Short mmCIF file of C-alpha atoms in Angstrom, two decimals:
data_model
loop_
_atom_site.label_atom_id
_atom_site.label_comp_id
_atom_site.label_asym_id
_atom_site.label_seq_id
_atom_site.Cartn_x
_atom_site.Cartn_y
_atom_site.Cartn_z
CA MET Y 177 92.89 91.33 76.44
CA ARG Y 178 92.33 94.35 77.86
CA TRP Y 179 92.99 97.14 75.94
CA PRO Y 180 94.08 100.48 77.67
CA SER Y 181 92.20 103.73 78.51
CA PHE Y 182 92.85 106.34 76.13
CA THR Y 183 92.59 109.31 78.13
CA LEU Y 184 94.76 112.51 78.02
CA LYS Y 185 94.72 112.40 81.79
CA ARG Y 186 97.29 109.56 81.28
CA LEU Y 187 101.10 110.36 80.32
CA SER Y 188 101.27 107.52 77.95
CA THR Y 189 98.56 109.07 75.75
CA GLN Y 190 100.08 112.71 76.23
CA ILE Y 191 103.66 111.28 74.87
CA TYR Y 192 101.72 109.08 72.24
CA LEU Y 193 99.98 111.87 70.88
CA THR Y 194 103.22 114.05 71.13
CA VAL Y 195 104.95 111.68 68.67
CA ILE Y 196 102.33 111.69 66.31
CA VAL Y 197 101.71 115.40 66.15
CA ALA Y 198 105.73 115.93 65.71
CA LEU Y 199 105.64 113.24 63.10
CA VAL Y 200 102.77 115.31 60.96
CA ALA Y 201 104.79 118.70 61.41
CA LEU Y 202 107.88 117.18 60.31
CA VAL Y 203 106.08 115.91 57.03
CA VAL Y 204 103.88 119.37 56.67
CA LEU Y 205 107.71 121.45 56.99
CA SER Y 206 109.10 118.41 54.59
CA SER Y 207 106.66 119.38 51.85
CA LEU Y 208 107.24 123.18 52.08
CA PHE Y 209 110.70 122.40 51.79
CA TRP Y 210 110.29 120.12 49.05
CA ARG Y 211 108.21 122.62 47.51
CA ARG Y 212 111.02 125.36 48.11
CA ALA Y 213 113.00 123.01 46.88
CA PHE Y 214 112.00 123.58 42.86
CA GLU Y 215 111.73 126.90 42.99
CA GLY Y 216 115.49 127.89 43.14
CA PRO Y 217 117.46 128.99 40.14
CA PRO Y 218 118.46 125.88 38.58
CA VAL Y 219 114.76 125.05 38.27
CA ARG Y 220 113.59 128.54 36.90
CA GLN Y 221 116.66 127.73 34.57
CA ALA Y 222 115.12 124.21 33.62
CA LEU Y 223 111.73 125.76 33.10
CA GLN Y 224 112.91 128.53 30.89
CA ILE Y 225 114.93 125.98 28.54
CA ALA Y 226 111.28 124.07 28.18
CA GLY Y 227 109.76 126.99 27.66
CA GLU Y 228 111.79 127.63 24.89
CA LEU Y 229 111.69 124.28 23.55
CA VAL Y 230 107.73 124.18 24.09
CA ALA Y 231 107.48 127.36 21.71
CA ALA Y 232 109.63 126.04 19.09
CA GLY Y 233 106.98 123.03 18.95
CA LEU Y 234 103.89 125.28 18.78
CA PRO Y 235 102.44 128.09 16.11
CA PRO Y 236 103.49 131.39 17.27
CA ALA Y 237 101.10 133.46 19.74
CA THR Y 238 99.71 135.45 16.65
CA ALA Y 239 98.66 132.03 14.94
CA PRO Y 240 94.77 131.42 14.96
CA GLU Y 241 93.97 129.81 18.54
CA PRO Y 242 92.74 126.90 16.76
CA GLU Y 243 95.89 126.16 15.07
CA GLN Y 244 97.41 126.70 18.29
CA ALA Y 245 94.96 124.24 20.05
CA ALA Y 246 95.33 121.58 17.73
CA ALA Y 247 99.72 121.62 18.22
CA ALA Y 248 99.35 121.60 21.68
CA GLU Y 249 96.82 118.86 21.83
CA ARG Y 250 99.45 116.85 19.19
CA LEU Y 251 101.95 117.79 21.66
CA ALA Y 252 100.40 115.95 25.06
CA ALA Y 253 99.20 112.89 22.95
CA ARG Y 254 102.92 112.34 22.20
CA LEU Y 255 104.03 113.28 25.70
CA GLY Y 256 101.22 111.44 27.50
CA VAL Y 257 100.51 114.50 29.93
CA ASP Y 258 97.70 116.36 30.44
CA VAL Y 259 98.05 119.74 29.07
CA ALA Y 260 96.71 123.07 29.21
CA LEU Y 261 97.63 126.18 26.93
CA HIS Y 262 96.70 129.37 28.23
CA ALA Y 263 97.38 133.35 26.57
CA ALA Y 264 99.28 135.77 27.99
CA ASP Y 265 96.27 137.30 29.04
CA GLY Y 266 95.26 134.09 31.11
CA HIS Y 267 92.33 133.16 28.80
CA ARG Y 268 92.67 129.03 28.14
CA ILE Y 269 93.37 128.65 24.35
CA THR Y 270 93.06 124.47 25.00
CA GLY Y 271 93.13 121.56 27.37
CA TYR Y 272 93.76 118.10 27.13
CA GLY Y 273 93.02 115.58 29.54
CA ARG Y 274 92.18 115.89 32.92
CA ALA Y 275 90.94 119.46 34.16
CA LEU Y 276 94.43 121.55 35.43
CA PRO Y 277 95.05 124.28 37.77
CA PRO Y 278 95.08 128.03 36.46
CA PRO Y 279 98.99 129.61 35.63
CA PRO Y 280 99.67 131.64 38.26
CA SER Y 281 99.17 135.85 38.24
CA GLY Y 282 101.64 138.48 39.06
CA ASP Y 283 105.35 137.83 38.58
CA ASP Y 284 105.39 134.26 39.35
CA ASP Y 285 107.94 132.58 37.24
CA GLY Y 286 106.14 129.38 37.09
CA GLY Y 287 107.23 125.86 38.58
CA PHE Y 288 105.11 123.43 40.82
CA ILE Y 289 101.70 124.66 41.51
CA ILE Y 290 98.81 123.38 43.27
CA GLY Y 291 95.34 124.69 42.58
CA ARG Y 292 91.57 123.35 42.94
CA HIS Y 293 92.14 120.29 40.31
CA GLY Y 294 95.30 119.17 41.90
CA PRO Y 295 99.11 119.94 41.77
CA ALA Y 296 100.77 120.28 38.14
CA TRP Y 297 103.56 122.05 36.72
CA ALA Y 298 103.39 125.51 35.16
CA VAL Y 299 105.93 126.48 32.29
CA PRO Y 300 106.31 129.82 30.92
CA LEU Y 301 106.59 130.43 27.08
CA PRO Y 302 108.97 133.17 25.87
CA ASP Y 303 105.94 135.13 24.12
CA GLY Y 304 104.09 135.38 27.93
CA ARG Y 305 102.03 132.30 26.75
CA TRP Y 306 101.80 129.25 29.88
CA LEU Y 307 101.56 125.78 29.43
CA ILE Y 308 100.39 124.00 32.35
CA ALA Y 309 101.12 119.79 32.35
CA ARG Y 310 100.68 116.98 34.32
CA LEU Y 311 101.99 113.38 34.01
CA ARG Y 312 98.71 110.70 33.81
CA HIS Y 313 98.97 108.42 36.11
CA THR Y 314 96.29 105.21 37.23
CA GLY Y 315 96.28 105.83 40.62
CA PRO Y 316 93.47 107.52 42.66
CA PRO Y 317 92.41 110.38 40.76
CA ARG Y 318 92.74 112.76 43.56
CA PRO Y 319 96.32 113.80 45.01
CA ALA Y 320 94.98 115.35 48.23
CA LEU Y 321 93.59 111.64 48.67
CA ARG Y 322 96.92 109.92 47.89
CA LEU Y 323 98.55 112.68 50.89
CA LEU Y 324 95.90 111.99 53.09
CA MET Y 325 97.05 108.44 52.03
CA PHE Y 326 100.55 108.47 52.72
CA LEU Y 327 100.13 110.26 55.84
CA GLY Y 328 97.86 108.29 57.51
CA GLY Y 329 99.65 105.07 56.68
CA LEU Y 330 103.05 106.98 57.92
CA ALA Y 331 100.95 107.59 61.47
CA LEU Y 332 99.44 103.86 61.49
CA VAL Y 333 103.45 102.69 61.23
CA ILE Y 334 104.92 105.36 63.74
CA GLY Y 335 102.03 104.67 66.00
CA LEU Y 336 102.44 100.75 66.05
CA VAL Y 337 105.93 101.26 66.71
CA ALA Y 338 105.64 104.03 69.22
CA TRP Y 339 102.83 102.88 71.39
CA PRO Y 340 104.81 99.79 73.00
CA VAL Y 341 108.01 101.71 73.67
CA VAL Y 342 105.55 104.32 75.42
CA ARG Y 343 103.32 102.14 77.05
CA GLY Y 344 106.36 100.47 78.46
CA LEU Y 345 107.96 103.45 79.88
CA THR Y 346 104.47 104.51 81.50
CA ARG Y 347 103.94 101.24 82.64
CA ARG Y 348 106.58 101.36 85.43
CA LEU Y 349 105.11 104.56 86.89
CA ASP Y 350 102.10 102.78 86.92
CA GLN Y 351 103.87 100.28 89.26
CA LEU Y 352 104.83 102.71 91.00
CA ASN Y 353 101.72 104.39 91.78
CA ASP Y 354 100.61 101.14 92.94
CA GLY Y 355 103.00 100.76 95.14
CA VAL Y 356 102.65 104.13 97.18
CA GLU Y 357 98.91 103.17 97.11
CA ARG Y 358 99.50 99.92 98.81
CA LEU Y 359 101.86 101.85 101.19
CA GLY Y 360 99.49 104.41 101.97
CA ALA Y 361 96.78 101.76 102.70
CA GLY Y 362 98.89 100.60 105.38
CA ASP Y 363 100.66 97.85 103.53
CA LEU Y 364 104.58 98.84 105.05
CA THR Y 365 105.86 95.82 103.30
CA ALA Y 366 105.31 97.12 99.82
CA ARG Y 367 108.06 97.28 97.46
CA VAL Y 368 108.03 98.04 93.83
CA GLU Y 369 110.21 96.49 91.44
CA ILE Y 370 113.75 98.02 89.87
CA LYS Y 371 114.17 98.05 86.12
CA GLY Y 372 116.50 99.52 84.32
CA ARG Y 373 118.87 102.62 85.39
CA ASP Y 374 117.10 105.90 84.57
CA GLU Y 375 115.44 108.38 86.55
CA ILE Y 376 112.47 106.11 87.27
CA ALA Y 377 114.72 103.42 88.19
CA ARG Y 378 116.18 105.92 90.95
CA LEU Y 379 112.45 106.89 91.68
CA ALA Y 380 111.69 103.24 92.16
CA ASP Y 381 114.98 102.77 94.49
CA SER Y 382 113.59 106.07 96.35
CA LEU Y 383 110.32 104.99 97.41
CA ASN Y 384 111.68 101.26 98.28
CA ARG Y 385 114.00 102.85 100.86
CA SER Y 386 111.55 105.03 102.45
CA ALA Y 387 109.04 102.21 102.47
CA ALA Y 388 111.53 100.34 104.18
CA ARG Y 389 112.73 102.92 106.64
CA ILE Y 390 108.95 103.32 107.60
CA GLU Y 391 108.62 100.02 108.30
CA GLU Y 392 111.30 99.97 110.85
CA LEU Y 393 110.13 103.00 112.43
CA VAL Y 394 106.68 101.76 112.73
CA ALA Y 395 108.40 98.40 113.89
CA ALA Y 396 110.16 100.31 116.73
CA HIS Y 397 107.15 102.33 117.40
CA ARG Y 398 105.13 99.11 118.32
CA MET Y 399 107.76 97.52 119.97
CA LEU Y 400 108.25 100.56 122.29
CA LEU Y 401 104.65 100.49 122.75
CA ALA Y 402 104.46 96.81 123.72
CA ASN Y 403 107.24 96.94 126.07
CA ALA Y 404 105.98 99.77 127.80
CA SER Y 405 102.84 98.49 128.77
CA HIS Y 406 104.38 95.24 129.48
CA GLU Y 407 106.67 97.05 132.14
CA LEU Y 408 103.92 98.78 133.97
CA ARG Y 409 102.34 95.50 134.33
CA THR Y 410 105.06 95.06 137.32
CA PRO Y 411 104.84 98.12 139.50
CA LEU Y 412 100.94 97.73 138.94
CA ALA Y 413 100.95 94.14 140.71
CA ARG Y 414 103.23 95.12 143.53
CA ILE Y 415 100.92 98.20 144.20
CA ARG Y 416 98.21 95.84 144.73
CA MET Y 417 99.51 93.66 146.36
CA GLY Y 418 100.87 96.12 148.77
CA LEU Y 419 97.06 97.41 149.21
CA GLU Y 420 96.09 93.80 149.90
CA LEU Y 421 98.54 93.78 152.70
CA ILE Y 422 97.10 96.86 154.20
CA GLY Y 423 94.65 96.60 157.53
CA GLN Y 424 91.17 97.78 157.02
CA GLY Y 425 92.06 100.90 159.91
CA THR Y 426 90.09 103.68 159.79
CA PRO Y 427 87.08 104.75 157.74
CA ASP Y 428 89.70 106.91 155.68
CA ASP Y 429 91.93 104.58 155.45
CA ARG Y 430 89.07 101.80 153.63
CA ALA Y 431 87.63 104.83 151.59
CA ARG Y 432 91.75 105.87 150.39
CA ARG Y 433 91.92 101.83 149.78
CA ALA Y 434 89.11 101.84 147.94
CA ALA Y 435 90.34 104.75 145.74
CA LEU Y 436 93.49 103.63 145.04
CA HIS Y 437 92.08 100.20 143.98
CA ALA Y 438 89.86 101.78 141.45
CA ASP Y 439 93.32 103.88 140.18
CA VAL Y 440 94.59 100.48 139.62
CA ALA Y 441 91.80 98.99 138.16
CA GLU Y 442 91.82 101.93 135.44
CA LEU Y 443 95.62 101.82 134.97
CA ASP Y 444 95.43 98.11 134.35
CA VAL Y 445 92.38 98.70 132.20
CA LEU Y 446 94.50 101.36 130.17
CA ILE Y 447 97.23 98.99 129.83
CA GLU Y 448 95.17 96.20 128.63
CA GLU Y 449 93.44 98.78 125.87
CA LEU Y 450 97.36 99.90 124.72
CA LEU Y 451 98.35 96.23 124.08
CA LEU Y 452 95.44 95.24 122.28
CA LEU Y 453 95.66 98.48 120.21
CA SER Y 454 99.35 97.79 119.18
CA ARG Y 455 98.14 94.19 118.46
CA LEU Y 456 95.72 95.29 116.52
CA ASP Y 457 98.18 97.25 114.72
CA ALA Y 458 100.43 94.72 114.32
CA LEU Y 459 98.25 91.89 113.08
CA ASP Y 460 97.76 91.15 109.07
CA ARG Y 461 95.11 88.98 110.08
CA LEU Y 462 92.64 87.55 112.19
CA ASP Y 463 94.54 84.81 114.37
CA VAL Y 464 90.80 83.05 115.38
CA VAL Y 465 88.10 82.91 113.13
CA GLU Y 466 84.61 81.39 113.79
CA PRO Y 467 81.03 81.90 113.74
CA VAL Y 468 79.70 84.39 116.31
CA ASP Y 469 76.02 85.24 117.59
CA LEU Y 470 76.10 88.78 117.42
CA LEU Y 471 72.84 89.28 119.27
CA ALA Y 472 73.62 86.70 121.80
CA LEU Y 473 76.98 88.33 122.61
CA ALA Y 474 75.22 92.03 122.87
CA ALA Y 475 72.70 90.29 125.12
CA GLU Y 476 75.78 88.75 127.54
CA GLU Y 477 77.50 91.80 127.48
CA ALA Y 478 74.47 94.14 127.96
CA SER Y 479 73.53 92.40 131.26
CA ARG Y 480 76.72 93.58 133.23
CA THR Y 481 75.23 97.35 132.55
CA PRO Y 482 71.87 98.32 134.22
CA GLY Y 483 69.76 100.10 131.76
CA VAL Y 484 70.54 98.61 128.51
CA ASP Y 485 67.83 96.85 126.24
CA VAL Y 486 69.10 94.19 123.57
CA ALA Y 487 66.69 93.78 120.43
CA GLY Y 488 66.91 92.84 117.03
CA ALA Y 489 66.88 90.01 114.60
CA THR Y 490 69.45 86.88 115.28
CA VAL Y 491 72.83 87.41 113.17
CA THR Y 492 75.81 86.06 112.89
CA VAL Y 493 79.13 87.02 111.89
CA ASP Y 494 82.74 85.01 111.43
CA GLY Y 495 85.88 86.42 113.36
CA ASP Y 496 87.58 86.51 116.80
CA PRO Y 497 84.71 86.11 119.45
CA ARG Y 498 86.94 87.78 122.17
CA LEU Y 499 87.61 90.99 119.73
CA LEU Y 500 84.09 91.24 118.86
CA ARG Y 501 83.17 90.87 122.73
CA HIS Y 502 85.49 93.65 123.23
CA LEU Y 503 84.20 95.71 120.70
CA VAL Y 504 80.29 95.07 122.10
CA ARG Y 505 81.72 95.89 125.68
CA ASN Y 506 83.30 98.93 124.84
CA ILE Y 507 80.15 100.39 122.75
CA ILE Y 508 77.95 99.30 125.58
CA ASP Y 509 80.43 101.40 128.08
CA ASN Y 510 80.69 104.38 125.75
CA ALA Y 511 77.07 104.89 126.01
CA ALA Y 512 76.46 104.05 129.53
CA LYS Y 513 79.49 106.67 130.47
CA HIS Y 514 79.00 109.66 127.93
CA GLY Y 515 75.14 109.09 127.22
CA ALA Y 516 71.93 108.84 128.74
CA PRO Y 517 69.36 105.78 129.65
CA PRO Y 518 67.48 104.48 128.02
CA ILE Y 519 70.12 102.54 126.16
CA ILE Y 520 69.41 100.48 123.19
CA VAL Y 521 71.65 97.74 121.32
CA ALA Y 522 70.18 96.39 118.22
CA THR Y 523 71.00 93.72 115.43
CA ALA Y 524 69.59 93.68 111.97
CA ARG Y 525 70.95 92.13 108.42
CA LEU Y 526 70.75 94.28 105.67
CA GLY Y 527 71.85 92.44 102.59
CA GLY Y 528 75.37 90.96 102.96
CA MET Y 529 76.14 93.11 105.53
CA VAL Y 530 75.26 92.90 109.77
CA THR Y 531 74.51 96.32 111.46
CA LEU Y 532 74.99 96.55 115.27
CA SER Y 533 73.80 99.90 116.56
CA CYS Y 534 74.10 101.09 120.24
CA THR Y 535 71.48 104.46 120.97
CA ASP Y 536 70.94 106.39 123.79
CA ALA Y 537 69.08 109.22 124.95
CA GLY Y 538 72.18 111.61 125.65
CA ALA Y 539 73.20 114.57 123.81
CA GLY Y 540 75.42 112.92 121.01
CA VAL Y 541 78.49 114.66 119.48
CA ASN Y 542 77.74 116.80 116.81
CA LYS Y 543 78.81 115.94 113.05
CA ALA Y 544 82.21 118.17 113.48
CA GLN Y 545 83.52 115.82 115.66
CA ALA Y 546 82.11 112.45 115.14
CA GLU Y 547 85.21 111.59 113.32
CA ARG Y 548 87.50 112.63 115.57
CA MET Y 549 85.81 110.32 118.37
CA PHE Y 550 87.55 107.58 116.71
CA GLU Y 551 90.93 108.39 117.49
CA PRO Y 552 93.19 107.25 119.88
CA PHE Y 553 92.89 109.31 123.54
CA ALA Y 554 90.00 111.39 121.45
CA ARG Y 555 87.87 111.58 125.12
CA GLY Y 556 84.24 113.32 125.72
CA ALA Y 557 83.08 115.10 128.34
CA SER Y 558 79.98 113.50 130.47
CA ARG Y 559 78.47 114.54 133.90
CA GLY Y 560 81.02 117.57 134.37
CA ARG Y 561 84.15 115.59 134.17
CA ILE Y 562 86.40 113.46 131.70
CA GLU Y 563 85.87 110.34 131.56
CA GLY Y 564 87.61 106.99 130.05
CA SER Y 565 90.72 106.58 128.32
CA GLY Y 566 90.01 107.66 125.07
CA LEU Y 567 90.52 104.55 123.60
CA GLY Y 568 87.38 102.62 123.73
CA LEU Y 569 86.20 103.94 120.29
CA ALA Y 570 89.59 103.98 118.62
CA LEU Y 571 89.63 100.08 119.65
CA VAL Y 572 85.54 99.74 118.20
CA ARG Y 573 86.89 101.09 114.95
CA ARG Y 574 89.99 99.05 114.51
CA ILE Y 575 88.52 95.54 115.37
CA ALA Y 576 85.18 96.39 112.91
CA ARG Y 577 87.97 97.18 110.33
CA ARG Y 578 89.93 94.15 111.25
CA HIS Y 579 86.77 91.96 110.26
CA GLY Y 580 86.44 93.66 107.30
CA GLY Y 581 83.53 96.34 108.64
CA ASP Y 582 83.71 99.94 109.83
CA ALA Y 583 82.35 102.06 112.58
CA ARG Y 584 80.52 105.79 112.58
CA PHE Y 585 78.37 107.80 113.89
CA ALA Y 586 74.57 108.16 112.60
CA PRO Y 587 71.39 110.63 113.81
CA GLY Y 588 69.20 109.26 116.44
CA ASN Y 589 66.71 111.65 117.52
CA GLY Y 590 67.38 114.63 116.55
CA GLU Y 591 70.34 116.65 114.51
CA ARG Y 592 72.75 115.37 117.10
CA LEU Y 593 74.28 112.07 116.47
CA ASN Y 594 73.77 109.93 119.77
CA ARG Y 595 73.79 106.28 117.60
CA LEU Y 596 76.90 104.28 117.21
CA VAL Y 597 76.62 101.95 114.34
CA VAL Y 598 78.83 99.00 113.39
CA GLU Y 599 78.85 97.19 110.15
CA LEU Y 600 80.20 93.92 109.63
CA PRO Y 601 80.07 91.26 106.78
CA ALA Y 602 77.51 88.78 107.77
CA ALA Y 603 78.73 85.07 107.75
#
């Protein structure tokens, strides 16, 4: 069984402590009102009558103190109470039983008093003397301890009853928090259960409706992107066919024809990357998962680009071979376009993770721009002009995260970040 964590940052703890504090305040105020209730006119009249009766059974104040003490002790023994008799000037004449608090001072009319020796009743006698009395009992000797035990037991009972109610209220808030976190993590199908008809239920309903609307908008965006990319393929095919039908002609025609072929190829690559990016966003899991030798894959892709060396250990990851090949190719192409030779691709294994790094001798990127380079259409300047579509590194990070890893820039040589590192779980 997992017990809840008690911290003031939790709403359930705050509500729970509020209930307990309110209970203690109620008990304290009730005790004060109860004490005031014994100080009203009827109580004073009763104390006056009791004083007259007690004075009738005691020797007068002018009698010797031993005679007064003996009479007071006989009275206490017959009634079974603790008694203390005080003279008009306040000094104690006698005491019978356990210690009692002193009589009140000033113009106090007596009544229920609490002193160092606990609570008692102060009865004023007509001749100015005071009789302090308290009933005997067989319970705990300290009244303060009894009061503490009473408050503790009452707080325990209320606490045991209040905690399930408070926790049931805040548990629904925890479910709302979990739903928001899942939605923020990219799970657009996240919904929360609606219970009751209170404000929390209305909030849960609003969250579900908002999540459904966001899911619809993202799905429409993905569909639009996929359809637009697909529709661009048709005119590209017609342009390519028209170029094939154009004769060689003059050298200028051949140069123009070659430039058009390059533009068409670049546009075709852009569409392919847009389709792949849209597909990665729509994927819940990989379609194909099989062991892939990352070092061999890097060597194959490096052979396409001059000036790229491959080193490291043989490492294997589980994933989609086509997506991992695209990842490696984009890493090498990015280094070739924006870096400078020599370009070194290396693999290594650190614990349960596999690293694929690509280091070049280029200027790299500064720390402020490192994260932005993984955003779609974020392009780096190289050789005096802007090259690439800006989707290469975005695809690298998306593919790495789909395989349970990530991509980042790290320092290679010097302070600038000219080393791209991809971390993937080892097979």
